Tab-separated table of C-alpha atoms in Angstrom:
chain	number	residue	atom	x	y	z
A	1	MET	CA	-59.821	22.023	-59.491
A	2	GLN	CA	-58.526	22.183	-55.577
A	3	THR	CA	-60.727	24.896	-53.960
A	4	ARG	CA	-59.825	26.919	-50.748
A	5	SER	CA	-61.847	24.623	-49.075
A	6	ASP	CA	-59.280	21.944	-50.037
A	7	ASP	CA	-56.385	24.164	-49.228
A	8	MET	CA	-57.599	25.039	-45.954
A	9	THR	CA	-57.970	20.900	-45.184
A	10	LEU	CA	-54.988	19.980	-46.200
A	11	LEU	CA	-52.949	22.271	-44.138
A	12	LEU	CA	-55.169	21.498	-40.967
A	13	ARG	CA	-53.799	17.855	-41.658
A	14	HIS	CA	-50.512	18.550	-41.994
A	15	ALA	CA	-48.893	17.146	-39.354
A	16	PRO	CA	-45.554	19.303	-39.108
A	17	LEU	CA	-47.621	22.359	-39.410
A	18	THR	CA	-50.338	21.447	-36.508
A	19	ARG	CA	-47.219	20.453	-34.427
A	20	PHE	CA	-45.555	23.318	-35.033
A	21	LEU	CA	-48.811	25.387	-34.127
A	22	ILE	CA	-49.631	23.640	-30.518
A	23	ALA	CA	-46.138	23.803	-29.751
A	24	ARG	CA	-46.617	27.273	-30.327
A	25	ILE	CA	-49.096	28.022	-28.524
A	26	GLY	CA	-47.397	26.187	-25.854
A	27	SER	CA	-44.648	28.566	-25.916
A	28	ILE	CA	-45.704	31.997	-26.242
A	29	THR	CA	-48.306	31.311	-23.593
A	30	ALA	CA	-45.270	29.963	-20.869
A	31	GLN	CA	-43.388	33.375	-21.955
A	32	GLN	CA	-46.498	35.291	-21.465
A	33	MET	CA	-46.849	33.625	-17.900
A	34	LEU	CA	-43.405	33.476	-17.260
A	35	MET	CA	-42.429	37.614	-17.753
A	36	LEU	CA	-45.811	37.935	-16.386
A	37	ALA	CA	-44.701	36.915	-12.848
A	38	ILE	CA	-41.598	38.252	-12.895
A	39	SER	CA	-42.802	41.337	-13.316
A	40	TRP	CA	-44.732	41.537	-10.767
A	41	HIS	CA	-42.541	39.507	-8.660
A	42	MET	CA	-40.381	42.025	-8.903
A	43	TYR	CA	-42.731	44.917	-7.664
A	44	GLU	CA	-43.402	42.565	-5.053
A	45	LEU	CA	-39.514	43.065	-3.817
A	46	THR	CA	-38.798	46.391	-4.710
A	47	SER	CA	-42.140	47.985	-4.837
A	48	ARG	CA	-40.299	50.665	-7.648
A	49	ALA	CA	-41.187	50.906	-11.228
A	50	TRP	CA	-37.610	52.174	-12.030
A	51	ASP	CA	-37.016	48.090	-11.173
A	52	LEU	CA	-39.905	47.267	-13.811
A	53	GLY	CA	-38.717	49.432	-16.345
A	54	LEU	CA	-35.425	47.449	-16.056
A	55	VAL	CA	-37.026	43.941	-16.588
A	56	GLY	CA	-37.604	45.226	-20.021
A	57	LEU	CA	-34.567	46.866	-20.525
A	58	PHE	CA	-32.572	43.447	-19.631
A	59	GLN	CA	-33.845	41.268	-21.973
A	60	PHE	CA	-33.571	43.926	-24.948
A	61	VAL	CA	-30.087	44.448	-24.474
A	62	PRO	CA	-28.435	41.132	-25.119
A	63	GLY	CA	-30.699	40.544	-27.929
A	64	LEU	CA	-28.485	43.803	-29.895
A	65	ALA	CA	-25.858	41.299	-29.462
A	66	THR	CA	-26.976	37.701	-30.071
A	67	THR	CA	-30.012	38.601	-32.557
A	68	LEU	CA	-27.499	38.390	-35.917
A	69	ILE	CA	-25.236	34.758	-34.553
A	70	ALA	CA	-28.773	33.332	-33.612
A	71	GLY	CA	-30.025	34.286	-37.362
A	72	HIS	CA	-27.024	32.885	-38.610
A	73	CYS	CA	-27.201	29.320	-36.303
A	74	ALA	CA	-30.922	29.424	-37.838
A	75	ASP	CA	-29.445	29.122	-40.977
A	76	ARG	CA	-26.343	26.364	-39.781
A	77	LEU	CA	-28.631	24.171	-37.489
A	78	HIS	CA	-31.806	21.820	-37.690
A	79	ARG	CA	-33.970	24.309	-37.065
A	80	GLY	CA	-36.779	22.532	-34.706
A	81	GLN	CA	-34.015	21.249	-32.113
A	82	MET	CA	-32.191	24.862	-32.027
A	83	VAL	CA	-35.886	25.591	-30.800
A	84	ALA	CA	-36.280	23.193	-28.467
A	85	VAL	CA	-32.815	23.661	-26.870
A	86	CYS	CA	-34.433	27.564	-26.211
A	87	LEU	CA	-36.976	26.387	-24.822
A	88	ALA	CA	-35.401	23.959	-22.434
A	89	LEU	CA	-33.144	26.800	-21.077
A	90	GLN	CA	-36.633	28.478	-20.688
A	91	ALA	CA	-37.609	25.513	-18.883
A	92	ILE	CA	-34.536	25.421	-16.478
A	93	ALA	CA	-34.996	29.501	-15.621
A	94	ALA	CA	-38.117	28.864	-15.097
A	95	THR	CA	-37.450	25.867	-12.831
A	96	LEU	CA	-34.933	27.601	-10.898
A	97	LEU	CA	-37.134	30.652	-10.625
A	98	LEU	CA	-39.766	28.143	-8.381
A	99	ILE	CA	-36.660	26.972	-6.503
A	100	SER	CA	-35.742	30.206	-5.575
A	101	THR	CA	-39.278	31.012	-4.458
A	102	ALA	CA	-39.523	28.179	-3.032
A	103	THR	CA	-37.027	28.911	-0.676
A	104	HIS	CA	-37.296	32.201	-0.115
A	105	SER	CA	-33.883	32.921	-2.123
A	106	VAL	CA	-34.919	35.250	-4.405
A	107	THR	CA	-33.462	38.670	-4.996
A	108	ARG	CA	-33.937	41.894	-7.283
A	109	ASP	CA	-30.597	41.174	-8.831
A	110	ALA	CA	-31.530	37.454	-9.825
A	111	LEU	CA	-34.383	38.962	-11.726
A	112	LEU	CA	-32.642	41.148	-13.431
A	113	ALA	CA	-29.992	38.167	-14.181
A	114	PHE	CA	-32.895	35.732	-15.457
A	115	SER	CA	-34.199	38.641	-17.735
A	116	LEU	CA	-30.939	39.175	-19.179
A	117	ALA	CA	-30.258	36.058	-19.855
A	118	LEU	CA	-33.621	35.338	-21.352
A	119	GLY	CA	-33.684	38.283	-23.353
A	120	ALA	CA	-30.376	37.020	-24.455
A	121	ILE	CA	-31.811	33.467	-25.620
A	122	ARG	CA	-35.035	34.527	-26.904
A	123	PRO	CA	-33.329	35.741	-31.077
A	124	PHE	CA	-32.236	32.292	-31.168
A	125	GLN	CA	-35.806	31.228	-30.581
A	126	MET	CA	-37.545	34.079	-32.988
A	127	ALA	CA	-35.286	33.669	-35.708
A	128	GLY	CA	-35.952	29.447	-35.912
A	129	GLN	CA	-38.983	29.633	-35.611
A	130	GLN	CA	-39.671	32.356	-38.577
A	131	ALA	CA	-36.935	30.568	-41.151
A	132	LEU	CA	-38.507	27.172	-39.733
A	133	LEU	CA	-42.131	27.655	-41.052
A	134	PRO	CA	-41.560	27.828	-44.572
A	135	MET	CA	-40.240	24.480	-44.423
A	136	LEU	CA	-42.902	22.836	-43.644
A	137	VAL	CA	-45.907	23.756	-45.911
A	138	PRO	CA	-45.771	24.595	-49.939
A	139	PRO	CA	-45.375	28.058	-51.067
A	140	LYS	CA	-48.651	28.647	-52.247
A	141	LEU	CA	-49.924	27.474	-49.131
A	142	LEU	CA	-47.362	29.498	-47.451
A	143	ALA	CA	-49.392	33.118	-46.342
A	144	ARG	CA	-52.114	31.279	-44.855
A	145	SER	CA	-50.140	29.546	-42.396
A	146	MET	CA	-48.696	32.712	-41.728
A	147	ALA	CA	-52.671	33.989	-40.678
A	148	LEU	CA	-53.130	30.588	-38.951
A	149	SER	CA	-49.682	31.565	-36.876
A	150	THR	CA	-50.857	35.023	-36.361
A	151	VAL	CA	-54.091	33.539	-34.956
A	152	VAL	CA	-51.835	31.091	-32.400
A	153	GLN	CA	-50.095	34.219	-31.853
A	154	GLN	CA	-52.901	36.271	-30.807
A	155	ILE	CA	-54.634	33.546	-28.700
A	156	SER	CA	-51.724	32.594	-26.698
A	157	VAL	CA	-51.286	36.154	-25.982
A	158	ILE	CA	-54.292	36.809	-24.530
A	159	ALA	CA	-54.644	33.525	-22.599
A	160	GLY	CA	-50.764	33.512	-20.807
A	161	PRO	CA	-51.725	36.599	-18.830
A	162	ALA	CA	-54.839	35.391	-18.035
A	163	LEU	CA	-54.205	32.813	-16.832
A	164	GLY	CA	-51.064	33.881	-15.124
A	165	GLY	CA	-53.267	35.977	-13.078
A	166	ILE	CA	-55.348	33.138	-12.062
A	167	LEU	CA	-52.665	30.736	-11.265
A	168	PHE	CA	-51.287	33.697	-9.229
A	169	ALA	CA	-54.091	32.989	-6.662
A	170	SER	CA	-52.180	30.112	-5.706
A	171	GLY	CA	-48.863	32.287	-5.514
A	172	VAL	CA	-45.928	32.719	-7.818
A	173	ALA	CA	-44.743	29.701	-7.769
A	174	ALA	CA	-47.949	28.003	-9.719
A	175	VAL	CA	-46.897	30.211	-12.272
A	176	TYR	CA	-42.797	29.277	-12.102
A	177	MET	CA	-44.283	25.728	-12.083
A	178	THR	CA	-46.706	26.140	-15.256
A	179	SER	CA	-44.490	27.671	-17.786
A	180	ALA	CA	-41.635	25.211	-16.813
A	181	GLY	CA	-44.309	22.467	-17.521
A	182	LEU	CA	-45.290	24.305	-20.729
A	183	PHE	CA	-41.907	24.872	-21.908
A	184	CYS	CA	-40.911	21.325	-21.475
A	185	VAL	CA	-44.009	20.030	-23.954
A	186	SER	CA	-43.666	22.945	-26.347
A	187	ALA	CA	-39.508	21.553	-26.384
A	188	MET	CA	-40.284	18.136	-27.218
A	189	MET	CA	-43.231	19.135	-29.961
A	190	TYR	CA	-40.516	21.050	-31.773
A	191	ALA	CA	-37.447	18.579	-31.228
A	192	PHE	CA	-39.608	16.373	-33.239
A	193	VAL	CA	-41.022	18.656	-35.812
A	194	HIS	CA	-39.673	17.563	-39.324
A	195	TYR	CA	-38.528	18.960	-42.713
A	196	ASN	CA	-35.951	17.876	-45.357
A	197	TYR	CA	-32.715	19.165	-43.279
A	198	THR	CA	-29.010	18.408	-44.810
A	199	PRO	CA	-26.551	19.673	-42.048
A	200	LEU	CA	-24.073	21.490	-44.179
A	201	PRO	CA	-20.597	20.703	-44.263
A	202	ARG	CA	-18.320	22.778	-41.410
A	203	GLU	CA	-16.852	26.149	-41.920
A	204	PRO	CA	-15.399	28.800	-40.064
A	205	VAL	CA	-17.535	32.119	-38.564
A	206	THR	CA	-16.792	35.069	-39.869
A	207	VAL	CA	-17.890	38.574	-39.630
A	208	ASP	CA	-19.183	38.471	-42.982
A	209	MET	CA	-21.272	35.358	-42.361
A	210	ILE	CA	-22.712	36.672	-39.519
A	211	PHE	CA	-23.905	40.118	-42.120
A	212	ALA	CA	-24.683	38.593	-45.101
A	213	GLY	CA	-28.588	39.088	-43.682
A	214	LEU	CA	-28.236	42.473	-43.287
A	215	ARG	CA	-26.608	43.080	-46.724
A	216	PHE	CA	-29.110	40.977	-48.570
A	217	ILE	CA	-32.143	43.182	-47.050
A	218	TRP	CA	-29.592	46.223	-48.451
A	219	SER	CA	-29.598	45.006	-52.235
A	220	ASN	CA	-33.394	43.920	-52.331
A	221	PRO	CA	-35.528	47.363	-52.283
A	222	LEU	CA	-38.557	44.786	-51.907
A	223	LEU	CA	-37.675	43.259	-48.605
A	224	LEU	CA	-35.853	46.852	-47.360
A	225	GLY	CA	-39.084	48.847	-47.716
A	226	ALA	CA	-41.483	45.957	-46.275
A	227	ILE	CA	-39.608	45.823	-42.965
A	228	SER	CA	-38.387	49.013	-42.568
A	229	LEU	CA	-41.690	50.330	-43.262
A	230	ASP	CA	-42.911	48.151	-40.282
A	231	LEU	CA	-39.746	49.622	-38.294
A	232	PHE	CA	-41.500	53.302	-38.856
A	233	ALA	CA	-44.073	52.109	-38.639
A	234	VAL	CA	-44.535	50.668	-35.541
A	235	LEU	CA	-41.601	53.209	-33.769
A	236	PHE	CA	-44.317	56.219	-34.721
A	237	GLY	CA	-47.372	54.904	-34.243
A	238	GLY	CA	-47.834	52.965	-31.341
A	239	ALA	CA	-50.023	53.971	-28.456
A	240	THR	CA	-49.513	51.266	-25.717
A	241	ALA	CA	-47.282	52.579	-23.759
A	242	LEU	CA	-49.969	55.392	-22.866
A	243	LEU	CA	-52.918	53.378	-22.419
A	244	PRO	CA	-52.555	53.737	-18.553
A	245	VAL	CA	-52.861	57.469	-18.902
A	246	TYR	CA	-55.556	57.356	-21.588
A	247	ALA	CA	-57.917	54.779	-19.376
A	248	ARG	CA	-57.187	56.731	-16.060
A	249	GLN	CA	-57.132	60.756	-16.926
A	250	ILE	CA	-59.271	60.454	-20.739
A	251	LEU	CA	-61.634	57.510	-20.660
A	252	HIS	CA	-61.754	57.637	-16.975
A	253	VAL	CA	-62.193	53.387	-17.062
A	254	GLY	CA	-59.359	52.552	-14.753
A	255	PRO	CA	-57.890	49.252	-14.301
A	256	GLN	CA	-60.098	46.986	-15.414
A	257	GLY	CA	-61.069	49.384	-18.272
A	258	LEU	CA	-56.673	49.277	-19.332
A	259	GLY	CA	-57.057	45.541	-19.720
A	260	LEU	CA	-59.846	45.973	-22.056
A	261	LEU	CA	-57.829	48.152	-24.107
A	262	ARG	CA	-54.423	46.025	-24.240
A	263	SER	CA	-56.726	43.460	-25.212
A	264	ALA	CA	-58.722	44.892	-27.686
A	265	PRO	CA	-56.246	44.911	-31.179
A	266	ALA	CA	-55.227	41.391	-30.473
A	267	VAL	CA	-59.012	40.526	-30.609
A	268	GLY	CA	-58.759	42.822	-33.843
A	269	ALA	CA	-55.934	40.950	-34.906
A	270	LEU	CA	-57.476	37.208	-34.004
A	271	CYS	CA	-60.399	38.079	-36.055
A	272	VAL	CA	-58.358	39.195	-38.906
A	273	GLY	CA	-55.977	36.332	-39.197
A	274	LEU	CA	-58.699	33.653	-38.878
A	275	PHE	CA	-60.220	35.336	-42.040
A	276	LEU	CA	-56.454	35.381	-43.883
A	277	SER	CA	-56.544	31.813	-43.329
A	278	GLN	CA	-59.278	31.533	-44.795
A	279	LYS	CA	-59.219	33.882	-47.978
A	280	THR	CA	-55.529	34.773	-49.051
A	281	ILE	CA	-54.910	38.159	-50.346
A	282	ASP	CA	-54.131	37.399	-54.125
A	283	ARG	CA	-53.995	40.472	-56.161
A	284	GLY	CA	-52.505	43.729	-55.473
A	285	VAL	CA	-50.866	42.962	-51.858
A	286	GLY	CA	-48.060	45.824	-52.148
A	287	LYS	CA	-50.836	48.391	-52.330
A	288	LYS	CA	-53.108	46.841	-49.602
A	289	LEU	CA	-50.024	46.206	-47.596
A	290	LEU	CA	-49.427	50.000	-47.590
A	291	ILE	CA	-53.329	50.537	-47.540
A	292	ALA	CA	-53.776	48.636	-44.056
A	293	VAL	CA	-50.735	50.408	-42.832
A	294	ALA	CA	-52.336	53.575	-43.849
A	295	ILE	CA	-55.679	52.215	-42.053
A	296	TYR	CA	-53.510	51.632	-38.910
A	297	GLY	CA	-52.732	55.227	-38.910
A	298	VAL	CA	-56.008	56.048	-39.407
A	299	SER	CA	-57.535	54.358	-36.056
A	300	ILE	CA	-54.348	55.279	-33.837
A	301	VAL	CA	-55.705	59.443	-34.967
A	302	GLY	CA	-59.259	57.747	-33.987
A	303	PHE	CA	-57.982	56.741	-30.992
A	304	GLY	CA	-56.058	59.456	-29.797
A	305	LEU	CA	-59.068	61.698	-30.094
A	306	SER	CA	-61.907	59.557	-28.750
A	307	ARG	CA	-63.454	60.311	-25.327
A	308	TRP	CA	-65.564	57.653	-25.643
A	309	PHE	CA	-64.835	54.037	-24.260
A	310	VAL	CA	-66.686	51.601	-27.179
A	311	VAL	CA	-65.429	53.728	-29.899
A	312	SER	CA	-61.685	53.476	-28.747
A	313	LEU	CA	-62.171	49.830	-28.088
A	314	PHE	CA	-63.091	49.778	-31.840
A	315	LEU	CA	-60.818	51.666	-33.107
A	316	LEU	CA	-57.509	49.631	-31.367
A	317	ALA	CA	-58.995	46.507	-32.358
A	318	ILE	CA	-59.337	47.978	-36.276
A	319	SER	CA	-55.946	49.009	-35.746
A	320	GLY	CA	-54.622	45.349	-34.662
A	321	GLY	CA	-56.644	43.770	-37.270
A	322	ALA	CA	-54.897	46.557	-39.906
A	323	ASP	CA	-51.686	45.211	-38.378
A	324	THR	CA	-51.851	41.860	-38.832
A	325	ILE	CA	-52.459	42.403	-42.755
A	326	SER	CA	-49.414	44.307	-42.653
A	327	VAL	CA	-47.926	41.575	-40.667
A	328	VAL	CA	-49.137	38.414	-42.675
A	329	VAL	CA	-48.482	40.204	-45.849
A	330	ARG	CA	-44.903	41.328	-44.806
A	331	GLN	CA	-43.375	38.135	-43.471
A	332	THR	CA	-45.383	36.170	-46.426
A	333	LEU	CA	-42.933	38.173	-48.674
A	334	ILE	CA	-40.234	38.349	-46.403
A	335	GLN	CA	-40.121	34.569	-46.570
A	336	LEU	CA	-40.932	33.551	-50.312
A	337	GLU	CA	-38.166	36.486	-51.357
A	338	THR	CA	-35.386	34.637	-48.767
A	339	PRO	CA	-33.599	31.178	-50.205
A	340	ASP	CA	-33.600	29.042	-47.607
A	341	ARG	CA	-29.554	29.429	-47.139
A	342	MET	CA	-30.941	33.116	-45.986
A	343	ARG	CA	-33.747	32.567	-44.002
A	344	GLY	CA	-32.930	32.734	-40.781
A	345	ARG	CA	-30.007	35.778	-41.258
A	346	VAL	CA	-33.063	37.480	-42.682
A	347	ALA	CA	-35.534	36.608	-39.930
A	348	ALA	CA	-33.177	37.471	-36.976
A	349	VAL	CA	-32.887	41.449	-38.967
A	350	ASN	CA	-36.029	41.210	-39.291
A	351	THR	CA	-36.572	40.354	-35.382
A	352	LEU	CA	-34.187	42.333	-34.542
A	353	PHE	CA	-36.068	45.395	-36.227
A	354	ILE	CA	-39.575	44.476	-34.671
A	355	GLY	CA	-37.784	44.568	-31.300
A	356	ALA	CA	-36.292	47.804	-32.253
A	357	SER	CA	-39.232	49.604	-33.751
A	358	ASN	CA	-41.645	47.986	-30.394
A	359	GLN	CA	-39.137	49.090	-27.455
A	360	LEU	CA	-38.112	52.345	-29.032
A	361	GLY	CA	-41.697	53.240	-30.102
A	362	GLU	CA	-42.632	53.280	-25.906
A	363	PHE	CA	-39.727	55.219	-25.539
A	364	GLU	CA	-40.773	57.742	-28.549
A	365	SER	CA	-43.994	58.069	-27.625
A	366	GLY	CA	-43.126	59.421	-23.847
A	367	VAL	CA	-40.589	61.749	-25.064
A	368	SER	CA	-43.656	62.947	-27.749
A	369	ALA	CA	-46.157	62.781	-24.758
A	370	THR	CA	-43.728	64.965	-22.352
A	371	VAL	CA	-43.160	67.572	-25.532
A	372	LEU	CA	-46.779	67.469	-27.406
A	373	GLY	CA	-49.080	65.983	-24.423
A	374	VAL	CA	-50.025	62.543	-24.775
A	375	ILE	CA	-53.272	63.131	-26.753
A	376	GLY	CA	-50.744	65.099	-29.228
A	377	SER	CA	-48.565	62.101	-29.004
A	378	VAL	CA	-50.705	59.487	-30.204
A	379	VAL	CA	-52.445	61.739	-32.990
A	380	ALA	CA	-49.079	62.716	-34.072
A	381	GLY	CA	-47.518	59.514	-34.274
A	382	GLY	CA	-50.961	57.667	-35.937
A	383	SER	CA	-50.239	61.091	-38.681
A	384	ALA	CA	-46.903	60.119	-38.871
A	385	THR	CA	-47.225	56.477	-39.774
A	386	MET	CA	-49.885	57.731	-42.851
A	387	ILE	CA	-47.370	60.078	-43.884
A	388	ILE	CA	-45.249	57.053	-44.065
A	389	SER	CA	-47.242	54.987	-45.576
A	390	PHE	CA	-47.487	57.396	-48.642
A	391	ALA	CA	-44.000	57.807	-48.492
A	392	TRP	CA	-42.834	54.214	-48.964
A	393	SER	CA	-45.383	53.946	-52.002
A	394	ARG	CA	-42.907	56.498	-53.752
A	395	LEU	CA	-39.820	55.052	-52.042
A	396	PHE	CA	-39.844	51.386	-52.553
A	397	LYS	CA	-41.876	51.234	-55.781
A	398	PRO	CA	-41.113	47.666	-56.285
A	399	LEU	CA	-43.034	46.846	-52.811
A	400	ALA	CA	-46.076	49.326	-53.780
A	401	ARG	CA	-46.480	46.990	-57.389
A	402	ARG	CA	-46.106	43.831	-56.149
A	403	GLU	CA	-48.884	41.981	-57.268
A	404	THR	CA	-49.047	39.123	-55.950
A	405	LEU	CA	-47.072	36.716	-53.083
A	406	HIS	CA	-45.416	34.306	-55.584
């Protein structure tokens, strides 16, 4: 009988998956560095917080227009090559920023234009990546592969800004140059990720085909429950936008403490991701998904009420770990419940929901903090997440009663 250790060894020796994970480290690290550089460069040019907000807005808005088209492309094209093209385009953007910096021709409008272009490209990359992974491993190993992919993402989210900060000592041009190099290497690795790909016959693109993923999710209560659970839990339960206020006014730890607060959820996510890569959730996956979301809400409430820095770090780490359980279970269920011909379009809708929950969640935090105060906003948001977990257990019975991933 094959053991969990045998399964893990098989995963690590699986060349396409290994190539995918290494390329993912490079691409996410490069993206983190590039966006950090653009934000810093913008602030150097204008010294206005409003322009920093515009950088984020200009990345988010084009995704609303391109996400569903990106999903259609991921179902029609070779997914590895599609991701490689996206990374190559981002390498070109980083190179142009490098040249503009060296020639002192960078302007506010140019940085906003680059942000807009990167925001339009990224949905194609994300849809291709999400739909590619299930093609690289057997279904029984997909949950562990998802956990490993989450680990890789968290490592990159931690390492990218740290590496970018170190390179800033040599100037922003060094960050742009390193990002371009990482994008190029990752693009080449994605281009040579092999899987059983059969080109589909050419068909005219119709509105019906573009929106097929959205209709598929709406008609499947399990998928609708899983995706909407994440949307509303993050929309109400996120506290990231208010961390600077906690660092300065409540915990009194300054910018160094703010950096640790931002890193704490990623550390918790990394630990849980490593655990889930060794031991999958075999039974009661629907119930455990809902419990994980409830724990996320409890930890956010605790963080909102905490006045001790160490306790706040611990609670944020718990929130990151609980969120990782939710991500791995939810993403695995989505991939296993979706036929391959639809994976790109379903992944695109999922990406759109995730982006909307993160961006709108920050806006919701700001609005509710204005009305309820900072502490009241965080506590109310965490409480709403717990209520959502309970409500979804009643509204989406197929999700709550799901016993196994397969």
